[in-house]
mmCIF file of C-alpha atoms in Angstrom:
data_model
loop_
_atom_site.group_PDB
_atom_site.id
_atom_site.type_symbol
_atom_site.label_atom_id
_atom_site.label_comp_id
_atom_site.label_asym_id
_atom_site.label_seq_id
_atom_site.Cartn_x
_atom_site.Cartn_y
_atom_site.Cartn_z
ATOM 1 C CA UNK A 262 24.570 25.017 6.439
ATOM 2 C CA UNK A 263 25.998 24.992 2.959
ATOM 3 C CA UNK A 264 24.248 23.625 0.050
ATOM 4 C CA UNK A 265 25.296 23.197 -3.237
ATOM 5 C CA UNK A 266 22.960 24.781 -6.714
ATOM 6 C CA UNK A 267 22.978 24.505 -10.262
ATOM 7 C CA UNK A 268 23.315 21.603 -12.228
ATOM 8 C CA UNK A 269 22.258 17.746 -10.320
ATOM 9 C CA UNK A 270 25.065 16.501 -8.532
ATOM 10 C CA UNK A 271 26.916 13.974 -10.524
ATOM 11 C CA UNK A 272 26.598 10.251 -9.131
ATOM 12 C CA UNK A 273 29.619 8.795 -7.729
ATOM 13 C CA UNK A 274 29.844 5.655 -10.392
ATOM 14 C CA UNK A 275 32.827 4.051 -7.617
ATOM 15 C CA UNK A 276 30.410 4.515 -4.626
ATOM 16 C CA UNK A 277 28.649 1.267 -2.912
ATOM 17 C CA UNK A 278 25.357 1.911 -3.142
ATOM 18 C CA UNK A 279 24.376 -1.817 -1.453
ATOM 19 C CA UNK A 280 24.603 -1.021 2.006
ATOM 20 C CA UNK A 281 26.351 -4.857 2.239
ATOM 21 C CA UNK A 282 22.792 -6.532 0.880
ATOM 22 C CA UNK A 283 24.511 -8.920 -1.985
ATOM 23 C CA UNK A 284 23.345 -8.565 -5.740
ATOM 24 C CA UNK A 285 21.169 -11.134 -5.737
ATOM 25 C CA UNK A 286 18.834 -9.219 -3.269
ATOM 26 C CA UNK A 287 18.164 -7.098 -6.904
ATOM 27 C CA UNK A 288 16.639 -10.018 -8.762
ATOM 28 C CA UNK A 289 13.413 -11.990 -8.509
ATOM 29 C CA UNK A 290 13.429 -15.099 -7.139
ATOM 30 C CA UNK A 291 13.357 -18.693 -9.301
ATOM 31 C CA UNK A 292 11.003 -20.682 -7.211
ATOM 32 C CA UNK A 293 8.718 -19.792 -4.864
ATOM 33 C CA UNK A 294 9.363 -20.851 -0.743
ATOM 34 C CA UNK A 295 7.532 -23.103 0.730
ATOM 35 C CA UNK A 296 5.655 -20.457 2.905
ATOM 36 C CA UNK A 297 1.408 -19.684 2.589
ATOM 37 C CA UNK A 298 0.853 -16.645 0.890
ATOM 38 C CA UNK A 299 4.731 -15.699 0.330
ATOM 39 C CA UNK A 300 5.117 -12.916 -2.162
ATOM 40 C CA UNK A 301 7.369 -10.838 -4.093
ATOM 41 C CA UNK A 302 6.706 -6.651 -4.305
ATOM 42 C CA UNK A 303 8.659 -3.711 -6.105
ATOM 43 C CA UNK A 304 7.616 -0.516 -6.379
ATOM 44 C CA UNK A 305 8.531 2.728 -7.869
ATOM 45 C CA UNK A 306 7.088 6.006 -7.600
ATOM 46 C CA UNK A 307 8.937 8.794 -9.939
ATOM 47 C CA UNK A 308 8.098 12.222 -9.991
ATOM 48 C CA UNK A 309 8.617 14.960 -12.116
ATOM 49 C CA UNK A 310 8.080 18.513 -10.471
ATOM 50 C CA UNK A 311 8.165 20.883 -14.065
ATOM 51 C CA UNK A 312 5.382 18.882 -14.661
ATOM 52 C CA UNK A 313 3.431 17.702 -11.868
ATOM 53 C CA UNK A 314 3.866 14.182 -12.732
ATOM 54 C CA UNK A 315 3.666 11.919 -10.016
ATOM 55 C CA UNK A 316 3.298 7.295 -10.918
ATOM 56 C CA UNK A 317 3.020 4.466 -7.922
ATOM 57 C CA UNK A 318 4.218 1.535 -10.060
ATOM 58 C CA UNK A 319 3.986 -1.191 -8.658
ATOM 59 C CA UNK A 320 4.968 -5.322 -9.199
ATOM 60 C CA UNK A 321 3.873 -8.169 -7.636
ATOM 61 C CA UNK A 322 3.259 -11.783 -6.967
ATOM 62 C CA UNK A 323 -0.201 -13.067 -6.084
ATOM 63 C CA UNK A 324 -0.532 -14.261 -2.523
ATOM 64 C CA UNK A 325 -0.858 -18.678 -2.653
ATOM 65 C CA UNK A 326 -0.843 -18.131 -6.846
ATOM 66 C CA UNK A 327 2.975 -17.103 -7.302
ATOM 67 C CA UNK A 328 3.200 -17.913 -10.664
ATOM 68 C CA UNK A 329 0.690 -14.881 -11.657
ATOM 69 C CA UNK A 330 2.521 -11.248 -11.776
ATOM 70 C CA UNK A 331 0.038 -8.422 -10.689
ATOM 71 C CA UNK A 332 1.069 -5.040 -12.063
ATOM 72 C CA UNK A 333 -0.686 -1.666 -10.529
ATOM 73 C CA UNK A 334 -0.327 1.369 -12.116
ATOM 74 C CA UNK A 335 -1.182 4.932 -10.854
ATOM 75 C CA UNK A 336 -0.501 8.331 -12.543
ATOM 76 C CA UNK A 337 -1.317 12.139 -11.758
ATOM 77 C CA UNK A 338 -1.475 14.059 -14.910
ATOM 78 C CA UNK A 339 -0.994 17.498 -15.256
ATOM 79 C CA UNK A 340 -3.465 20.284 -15.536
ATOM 80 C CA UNK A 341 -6.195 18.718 -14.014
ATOM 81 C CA UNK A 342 -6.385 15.399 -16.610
ATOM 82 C CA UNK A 343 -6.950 13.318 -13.812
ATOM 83 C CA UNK A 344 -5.784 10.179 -12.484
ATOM 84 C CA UNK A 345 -4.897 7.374 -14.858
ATOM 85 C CA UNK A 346 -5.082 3.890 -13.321
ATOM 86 C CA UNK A 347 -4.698 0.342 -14.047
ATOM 87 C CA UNK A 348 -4.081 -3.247 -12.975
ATOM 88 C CA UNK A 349 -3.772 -6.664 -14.461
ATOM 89 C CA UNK A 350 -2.882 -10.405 -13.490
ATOM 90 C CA UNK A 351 -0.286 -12.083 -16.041
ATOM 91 C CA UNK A 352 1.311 -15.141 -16.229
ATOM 92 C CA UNK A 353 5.056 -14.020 -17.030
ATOM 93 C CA UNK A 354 7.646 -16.146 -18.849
ATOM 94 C CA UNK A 355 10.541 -16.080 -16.463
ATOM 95 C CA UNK A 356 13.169 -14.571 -18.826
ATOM 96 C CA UNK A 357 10.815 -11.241 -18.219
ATOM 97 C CA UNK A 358 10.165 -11.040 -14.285
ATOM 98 C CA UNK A 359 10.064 -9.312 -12.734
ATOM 99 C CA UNK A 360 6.935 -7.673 -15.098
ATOM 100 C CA UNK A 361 3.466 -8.031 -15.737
ATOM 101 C CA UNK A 362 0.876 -7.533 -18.889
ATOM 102 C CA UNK A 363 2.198 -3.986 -19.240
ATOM 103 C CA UNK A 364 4.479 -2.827 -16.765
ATOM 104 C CA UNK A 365 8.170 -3.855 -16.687
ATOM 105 C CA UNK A 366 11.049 -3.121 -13.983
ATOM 106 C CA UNK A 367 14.842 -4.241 -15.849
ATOM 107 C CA UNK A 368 17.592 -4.187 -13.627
ATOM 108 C CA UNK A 369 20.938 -2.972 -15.527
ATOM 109 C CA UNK A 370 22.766 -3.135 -12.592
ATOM 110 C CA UNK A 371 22.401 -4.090 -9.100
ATOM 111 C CA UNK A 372 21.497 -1.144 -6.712
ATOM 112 C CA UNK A 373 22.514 1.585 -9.437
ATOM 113 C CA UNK A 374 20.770 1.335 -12.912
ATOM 114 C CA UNK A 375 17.239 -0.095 -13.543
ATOM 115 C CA UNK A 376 14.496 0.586 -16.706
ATOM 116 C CA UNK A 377 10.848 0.802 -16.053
ATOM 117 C CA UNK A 378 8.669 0.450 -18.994
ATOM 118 C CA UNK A 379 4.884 0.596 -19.267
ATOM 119 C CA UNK A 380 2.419 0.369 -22.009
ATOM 120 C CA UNK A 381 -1.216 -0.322 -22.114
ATOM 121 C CA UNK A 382 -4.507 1.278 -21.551
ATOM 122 C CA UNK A 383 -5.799 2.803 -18.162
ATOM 123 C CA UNK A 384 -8.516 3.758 -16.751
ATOM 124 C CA UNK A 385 -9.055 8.010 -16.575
ATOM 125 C CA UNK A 386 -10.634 9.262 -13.074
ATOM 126 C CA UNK A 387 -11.081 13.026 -12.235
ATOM 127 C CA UNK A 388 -8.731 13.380 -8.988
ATOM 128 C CA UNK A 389 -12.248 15.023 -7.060
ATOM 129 C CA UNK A 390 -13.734 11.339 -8.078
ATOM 130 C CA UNK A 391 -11.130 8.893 -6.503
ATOM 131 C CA UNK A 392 -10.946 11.143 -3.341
ATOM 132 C CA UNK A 393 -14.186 10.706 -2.680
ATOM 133 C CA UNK A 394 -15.240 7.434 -3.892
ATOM 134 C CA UNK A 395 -14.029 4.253 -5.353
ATOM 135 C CA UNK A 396 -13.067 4.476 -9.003
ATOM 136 C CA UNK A 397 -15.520 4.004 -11.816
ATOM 137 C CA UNK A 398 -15.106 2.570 -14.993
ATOM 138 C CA UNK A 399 -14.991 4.665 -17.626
ATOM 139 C CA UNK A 400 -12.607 6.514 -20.341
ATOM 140 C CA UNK A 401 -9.858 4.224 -21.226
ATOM 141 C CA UNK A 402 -6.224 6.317 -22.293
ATOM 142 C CA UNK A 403 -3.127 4.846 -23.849
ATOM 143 C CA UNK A 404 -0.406 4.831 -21.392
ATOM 144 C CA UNK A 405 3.460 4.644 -22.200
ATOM 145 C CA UNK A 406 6.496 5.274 -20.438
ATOM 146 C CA UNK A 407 10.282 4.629 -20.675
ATOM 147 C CA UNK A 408 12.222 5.470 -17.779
ATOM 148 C CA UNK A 409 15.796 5.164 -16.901
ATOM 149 C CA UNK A 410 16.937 5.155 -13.301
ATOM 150 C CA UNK A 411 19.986 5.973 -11.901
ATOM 151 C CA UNK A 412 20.357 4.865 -7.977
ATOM 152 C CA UNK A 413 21.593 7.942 -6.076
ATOM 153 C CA UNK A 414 21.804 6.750 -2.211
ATOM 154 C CA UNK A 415 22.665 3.935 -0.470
ATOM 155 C CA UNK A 416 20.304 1.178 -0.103
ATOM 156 C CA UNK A 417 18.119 1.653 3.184
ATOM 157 C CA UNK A 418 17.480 -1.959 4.658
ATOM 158 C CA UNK A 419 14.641 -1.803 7.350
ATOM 159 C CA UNK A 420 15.731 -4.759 9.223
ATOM 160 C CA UNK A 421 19.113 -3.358 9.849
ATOM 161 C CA UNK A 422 17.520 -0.023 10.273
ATOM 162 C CA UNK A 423 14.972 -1.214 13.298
ATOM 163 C CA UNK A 424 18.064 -3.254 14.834
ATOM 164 C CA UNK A 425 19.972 0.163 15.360
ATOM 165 C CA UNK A 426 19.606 2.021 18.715
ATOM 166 C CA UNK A 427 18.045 4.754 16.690
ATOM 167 C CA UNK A 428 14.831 2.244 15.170
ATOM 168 C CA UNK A 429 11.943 0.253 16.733
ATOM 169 C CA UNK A 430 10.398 -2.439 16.434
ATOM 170 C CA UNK A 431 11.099 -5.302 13.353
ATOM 171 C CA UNK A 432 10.390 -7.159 10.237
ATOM 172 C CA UNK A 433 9.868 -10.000 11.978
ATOM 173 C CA UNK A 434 6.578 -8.309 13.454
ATOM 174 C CA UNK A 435 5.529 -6.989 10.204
ATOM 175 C CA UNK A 436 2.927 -9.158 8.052
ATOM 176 C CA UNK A 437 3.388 -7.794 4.733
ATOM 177 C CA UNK A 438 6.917 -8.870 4.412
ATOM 178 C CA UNK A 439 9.661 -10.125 6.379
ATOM 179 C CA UNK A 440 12.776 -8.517 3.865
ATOM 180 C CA UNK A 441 12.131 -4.647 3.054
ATOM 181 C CA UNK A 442 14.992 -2.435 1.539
ATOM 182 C CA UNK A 443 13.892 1.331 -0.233
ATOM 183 C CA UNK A 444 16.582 3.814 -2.458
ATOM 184 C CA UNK A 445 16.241 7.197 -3.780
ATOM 185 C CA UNK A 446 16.987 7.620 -7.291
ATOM 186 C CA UNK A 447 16.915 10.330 -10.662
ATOM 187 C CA UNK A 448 14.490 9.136 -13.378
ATOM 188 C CA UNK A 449 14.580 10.340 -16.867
ATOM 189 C CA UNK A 450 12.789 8.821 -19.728
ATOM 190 C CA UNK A 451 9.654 10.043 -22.015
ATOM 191 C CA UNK A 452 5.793 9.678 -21.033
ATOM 192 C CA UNK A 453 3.342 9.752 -23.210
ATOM 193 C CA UNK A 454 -0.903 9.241 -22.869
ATOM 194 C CA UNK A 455 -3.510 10.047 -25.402
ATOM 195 C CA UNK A 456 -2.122 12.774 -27.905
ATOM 196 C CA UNK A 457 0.536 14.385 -25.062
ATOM 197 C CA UNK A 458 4.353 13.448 -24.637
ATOM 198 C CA UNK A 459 6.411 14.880 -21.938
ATOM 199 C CA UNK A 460 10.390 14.226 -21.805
ATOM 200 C CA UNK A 461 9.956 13.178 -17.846
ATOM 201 C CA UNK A 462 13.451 14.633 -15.298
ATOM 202 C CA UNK A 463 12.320 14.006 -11.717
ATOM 203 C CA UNK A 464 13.358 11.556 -8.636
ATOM 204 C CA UNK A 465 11.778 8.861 -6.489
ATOM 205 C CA UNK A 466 11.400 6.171 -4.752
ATOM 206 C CA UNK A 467 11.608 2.489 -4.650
ATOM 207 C CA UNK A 468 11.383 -0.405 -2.210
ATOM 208 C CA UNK A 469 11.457 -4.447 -2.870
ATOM 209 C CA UNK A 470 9.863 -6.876 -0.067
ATOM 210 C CA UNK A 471 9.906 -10.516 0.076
ATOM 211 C CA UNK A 472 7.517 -12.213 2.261
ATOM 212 C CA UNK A 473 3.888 -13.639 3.072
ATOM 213 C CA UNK A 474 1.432 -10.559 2.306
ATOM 214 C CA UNK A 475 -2.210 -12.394 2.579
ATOM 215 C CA UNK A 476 -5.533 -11.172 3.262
ATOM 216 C CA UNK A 477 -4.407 -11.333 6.743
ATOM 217 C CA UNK A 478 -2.104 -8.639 5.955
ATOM 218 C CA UNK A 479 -4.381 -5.882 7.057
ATOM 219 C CA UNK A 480 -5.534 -7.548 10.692
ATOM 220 C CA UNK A 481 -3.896 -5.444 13.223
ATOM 221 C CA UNK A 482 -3.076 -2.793 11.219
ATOM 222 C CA UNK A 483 -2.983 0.989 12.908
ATOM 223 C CA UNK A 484 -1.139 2.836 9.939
ATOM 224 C CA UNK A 485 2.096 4.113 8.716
ATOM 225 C CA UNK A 486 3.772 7.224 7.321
ATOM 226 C CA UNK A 487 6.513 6.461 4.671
ATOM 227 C CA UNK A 488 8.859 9.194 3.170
ATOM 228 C CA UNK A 489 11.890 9.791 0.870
ATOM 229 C CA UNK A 490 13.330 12.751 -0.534
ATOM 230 C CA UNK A 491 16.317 13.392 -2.870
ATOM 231 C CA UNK A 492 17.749 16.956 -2.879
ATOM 232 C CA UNK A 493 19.534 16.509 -6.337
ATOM 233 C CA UNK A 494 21.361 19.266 -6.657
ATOM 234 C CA UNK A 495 23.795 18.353 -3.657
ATOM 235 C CA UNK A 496 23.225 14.818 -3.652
ATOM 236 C CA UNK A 497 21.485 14.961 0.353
ATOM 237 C CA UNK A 498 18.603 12.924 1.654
ATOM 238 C CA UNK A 499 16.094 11.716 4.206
ATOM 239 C CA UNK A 500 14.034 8.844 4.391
ATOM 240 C CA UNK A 501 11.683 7.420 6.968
ATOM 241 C CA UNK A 502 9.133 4.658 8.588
ATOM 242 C CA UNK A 503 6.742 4.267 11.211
ATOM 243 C CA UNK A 504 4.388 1.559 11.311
ATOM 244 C CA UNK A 505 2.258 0.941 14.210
ATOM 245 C CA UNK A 506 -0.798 -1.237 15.572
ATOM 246 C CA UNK A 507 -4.168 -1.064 16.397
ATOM 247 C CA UNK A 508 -3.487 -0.041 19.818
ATOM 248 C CA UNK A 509 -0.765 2.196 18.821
ATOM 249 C CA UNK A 510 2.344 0.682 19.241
ATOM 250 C CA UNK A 511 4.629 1.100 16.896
ATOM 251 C CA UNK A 512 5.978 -2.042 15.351
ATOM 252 C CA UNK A 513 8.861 -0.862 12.680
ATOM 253 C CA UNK A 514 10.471 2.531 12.905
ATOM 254 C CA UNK A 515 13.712 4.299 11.058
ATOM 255 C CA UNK A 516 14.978 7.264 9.390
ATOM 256 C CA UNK A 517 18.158 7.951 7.521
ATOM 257 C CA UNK A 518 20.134 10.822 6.599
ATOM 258 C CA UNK A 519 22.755 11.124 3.064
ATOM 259 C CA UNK A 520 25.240 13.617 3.412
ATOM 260 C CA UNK A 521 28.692 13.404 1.092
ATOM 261 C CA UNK A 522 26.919 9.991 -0.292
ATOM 262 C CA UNK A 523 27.392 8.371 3.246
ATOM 263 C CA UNK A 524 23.902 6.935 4.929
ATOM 264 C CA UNK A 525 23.641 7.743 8.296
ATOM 265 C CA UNK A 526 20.504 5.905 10.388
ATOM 266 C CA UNK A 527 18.706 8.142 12.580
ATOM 267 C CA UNK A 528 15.665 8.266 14.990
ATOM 268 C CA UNK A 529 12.499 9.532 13.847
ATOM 269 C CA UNK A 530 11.035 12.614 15.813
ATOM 270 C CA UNK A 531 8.143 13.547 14.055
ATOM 271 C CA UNK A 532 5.767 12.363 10.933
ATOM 272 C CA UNK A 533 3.074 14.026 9.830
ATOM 273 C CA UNK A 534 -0.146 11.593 10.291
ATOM 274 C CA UNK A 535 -3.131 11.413 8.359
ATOM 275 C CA UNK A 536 -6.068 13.762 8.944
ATOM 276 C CA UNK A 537 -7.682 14.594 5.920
ATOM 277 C CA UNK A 538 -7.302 13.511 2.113
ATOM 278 C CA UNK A 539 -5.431 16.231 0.964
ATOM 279 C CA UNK A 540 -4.191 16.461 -2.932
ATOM 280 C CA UNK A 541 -2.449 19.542 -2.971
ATOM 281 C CA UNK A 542 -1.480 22.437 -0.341
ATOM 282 C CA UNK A 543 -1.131 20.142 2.945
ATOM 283 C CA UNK A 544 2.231 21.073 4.822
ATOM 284 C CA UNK A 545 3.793 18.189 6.346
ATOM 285 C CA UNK A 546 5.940 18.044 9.297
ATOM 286 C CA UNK A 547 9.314 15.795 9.212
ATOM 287 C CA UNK A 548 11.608 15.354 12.623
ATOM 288 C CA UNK A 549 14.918 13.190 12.472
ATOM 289 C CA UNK A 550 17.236 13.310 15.660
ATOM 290 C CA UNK A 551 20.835 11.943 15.656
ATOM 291 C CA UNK A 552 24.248 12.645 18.073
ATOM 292 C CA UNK A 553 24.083 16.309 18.443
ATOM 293 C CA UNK A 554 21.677 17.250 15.381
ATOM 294 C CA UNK A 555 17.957 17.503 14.843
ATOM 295 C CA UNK A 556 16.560 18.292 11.375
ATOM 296 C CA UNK A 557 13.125 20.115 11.038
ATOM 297 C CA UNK A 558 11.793 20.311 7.748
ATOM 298 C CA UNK A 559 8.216 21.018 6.183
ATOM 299 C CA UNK A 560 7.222 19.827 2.798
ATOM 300 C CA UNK A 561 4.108 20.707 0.945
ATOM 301 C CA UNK A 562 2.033 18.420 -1.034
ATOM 302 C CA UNK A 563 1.557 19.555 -4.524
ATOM 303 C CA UNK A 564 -0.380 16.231 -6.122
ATOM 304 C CA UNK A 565 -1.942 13.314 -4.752
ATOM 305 C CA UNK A 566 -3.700 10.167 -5.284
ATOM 306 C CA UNK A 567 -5.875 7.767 -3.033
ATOM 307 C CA UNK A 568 -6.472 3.928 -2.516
ATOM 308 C CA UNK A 569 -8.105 2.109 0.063
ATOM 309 C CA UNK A 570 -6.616 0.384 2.726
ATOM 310 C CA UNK A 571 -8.657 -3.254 2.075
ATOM 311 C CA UNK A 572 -7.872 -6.755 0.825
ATOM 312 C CA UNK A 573 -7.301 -5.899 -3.235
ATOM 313 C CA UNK A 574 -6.203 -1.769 -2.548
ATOM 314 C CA UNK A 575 -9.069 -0.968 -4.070
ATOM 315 C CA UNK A 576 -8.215 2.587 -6.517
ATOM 316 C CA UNK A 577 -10.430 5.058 -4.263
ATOM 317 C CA UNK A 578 -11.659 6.026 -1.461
ATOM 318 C CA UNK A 579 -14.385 3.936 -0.400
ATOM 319 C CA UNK A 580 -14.126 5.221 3.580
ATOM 320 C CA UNK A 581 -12.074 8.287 4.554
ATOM 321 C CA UNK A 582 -11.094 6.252 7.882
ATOM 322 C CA UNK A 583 -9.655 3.053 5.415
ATOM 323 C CA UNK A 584 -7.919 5.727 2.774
ATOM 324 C CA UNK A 585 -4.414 4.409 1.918
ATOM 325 C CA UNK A 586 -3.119 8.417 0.660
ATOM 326 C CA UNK A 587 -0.012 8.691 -1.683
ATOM 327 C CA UNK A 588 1.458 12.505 -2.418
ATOM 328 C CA UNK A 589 4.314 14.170 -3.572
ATOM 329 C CA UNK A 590 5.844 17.217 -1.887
ATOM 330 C CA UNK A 591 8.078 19.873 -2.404
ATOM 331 C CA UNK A 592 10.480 20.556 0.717
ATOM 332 C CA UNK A 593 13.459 22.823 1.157
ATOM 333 C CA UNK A 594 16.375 22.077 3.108
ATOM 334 C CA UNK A 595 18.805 25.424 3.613
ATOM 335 C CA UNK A 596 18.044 26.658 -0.230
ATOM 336 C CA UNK A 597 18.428 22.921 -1.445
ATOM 337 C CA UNK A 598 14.900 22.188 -3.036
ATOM 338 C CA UNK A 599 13.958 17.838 -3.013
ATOM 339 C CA UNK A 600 10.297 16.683 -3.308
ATOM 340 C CA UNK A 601 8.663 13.878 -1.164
ATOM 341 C CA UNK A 602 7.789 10.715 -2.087
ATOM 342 C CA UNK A 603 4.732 10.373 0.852
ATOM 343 C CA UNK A 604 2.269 7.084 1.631
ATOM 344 C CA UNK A 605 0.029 6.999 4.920
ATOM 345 C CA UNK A 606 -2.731 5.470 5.983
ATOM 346 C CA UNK A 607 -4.086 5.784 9.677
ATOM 347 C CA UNK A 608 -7.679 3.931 10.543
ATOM 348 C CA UNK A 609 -8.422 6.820 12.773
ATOM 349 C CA UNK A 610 -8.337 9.170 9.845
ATOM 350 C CA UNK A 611 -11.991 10.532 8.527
#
């Protein structure tokens, strides 16, 4: 198969990138619905491989309290510095949502352009620590960042996703959210913490729900395996879900494909489950199956960070069989070079 090197493909500025979901789907909404514990979630999760730079960022509303903006932040710094965290309930104006005390998401332009900006102090936690424990207060480091995204692949919509003949499953089983949609994207921007600044060139992730996400969230739960990868210098992709139950069934599945900018849904083969917390060095396993094709690929963690799958994500581990695991992976498909955004949990992990 032919790939393309060099220089990052150039994004198609005439390309729909919305996958039919209307602009609005991009902003926050006014009022909150008249549903118990309805919420509001974005997340991002850039990464920057020259530097081993990996951030779950991460916007909320607070379950039955939707006037109060929760924002969660979560870096891996670079030659061994540790894990930076932090998190924080604000009560937003409305001319800044969606954004919290010190984390903001702007969105320039519907499913293309967005800024993420961050600054305030977090929490420093030897990576060794949060693996094997729950995080400890401690030494606090300025944190600030200024990213600016550029959308680089259609919007994936689970709903419409699970609907296909190639998903499984539904929203409308899930109980974290009843709207999900996720895009790959470039990042660029500047990070800086303590004394260091790093001009930050990497890709991620994103997702935005909409839905009731209570303590209830977590009954039933089995685990899940999420995954999206940007090869930027041809512009190709994969992404994939599985979600499943206590007793195993799985109750959202779907995968996707990019090639030539067009998003092709596809059935998930394989996904590498959760055995051990693993920072660094774990090669994962991804299957996607569709008409005549089947892509194999392997992708190799190279950071990682750990929460735990509980009412509040606790930062931490505080039981191997509840961890809630986040990495970021290199992976090579035919010479083209992407890295993994990766989040699994599995209650028979430990």
């Amino acid at each position: 198969m032919s790939t393309l090197r060099g220089e990052p493909r150039v994004a198609d500025l005439s390309a729909d990138l919305s996958a039919g979901l209307p602009p609005e789907r991009e902003q926050v909404v006014a009022s909150c619905p008249p549903v118990p514990a309805w919420t509001e979630n974005l997340l991002f999760t850039p990464y920057d491989p020259t530097h081993n730079i990996g951030m779950w960022l991460h916007l909320g509303t607070v379950a039955d309290a939707w006037e109060l903006w929760e924002d969660r932040a979560l870096v891996t710094l670079p030659d061994g510095e540790g894990v930076l965290s932090m998190w924080a309930y604000h009560r937003t104006d409305p001319a800044r949502r969606p954004a919290g005390a010190n984390l903001r998401f702007e969105c320039l332009q519907p499913f293309r352009r967005w800024r993420v900006t961050f600054d305030g102090f977090c929490l420093r936690t030897p990576q060794e620590s949060m693996r094997t424990g729950l995080v400890r207060d401690g030494e606090k480091v300025r944190l600030q960042l200024d990213l600016e995204i550029e959308c680089a692949t259609p919007v994936w919509d689970a709903h419409t996703a699970a609907a296909a003949a190639t998903g499984r499953g539904g929203m409308d089983q899930q109980q974290w959210a009843k709207e999900h949609y996720e895009q790959l994207y470039r990042a660029r921007g500047t990070v800086r913490w303590g004394r260091r600044e790093v001009a930050f060139d990497g890709t991620g992730w994103r997702d935005h729900s909409r839905g009731p996400r209570g303590d209830d969230s977590v009954n039933g739960w089995g685990g899940h395996v999420i995954a999206g990868c940007l090869f930027p210098g041809s512009g190709r992709a994969f992404g994939l879900s599985r979600y499943w139950s206590t007793n195993g069934t799985v109750t959202l599945e779907g995968g996707y494909v990019v090639e030539a900018g067009a998003l092709t849904h596809v059935r998930v083969v394989d996904v590498p489950r959760l055995d051990g917390l693993v920072a660094s060095g774990e090669v994962l396993p991804f299957g996607l199956a569709w008409q005549d094709r089947r892509l194999e690929l392997t992708a190799t963690t190279r950071t990682g960070l750990w929460t735990t799958f509980a009412g509040g994500l606790p930062y931490g581990v505080a039981s191997p069989g509840r961890a809630y695991a986040i990495n970021w992976a290199s992976c090579d498909w035919d010479g083209d070079v992407g890295y993994v955004y990766v989040e699994r949990s599995d209650l028979r992990a430990g």
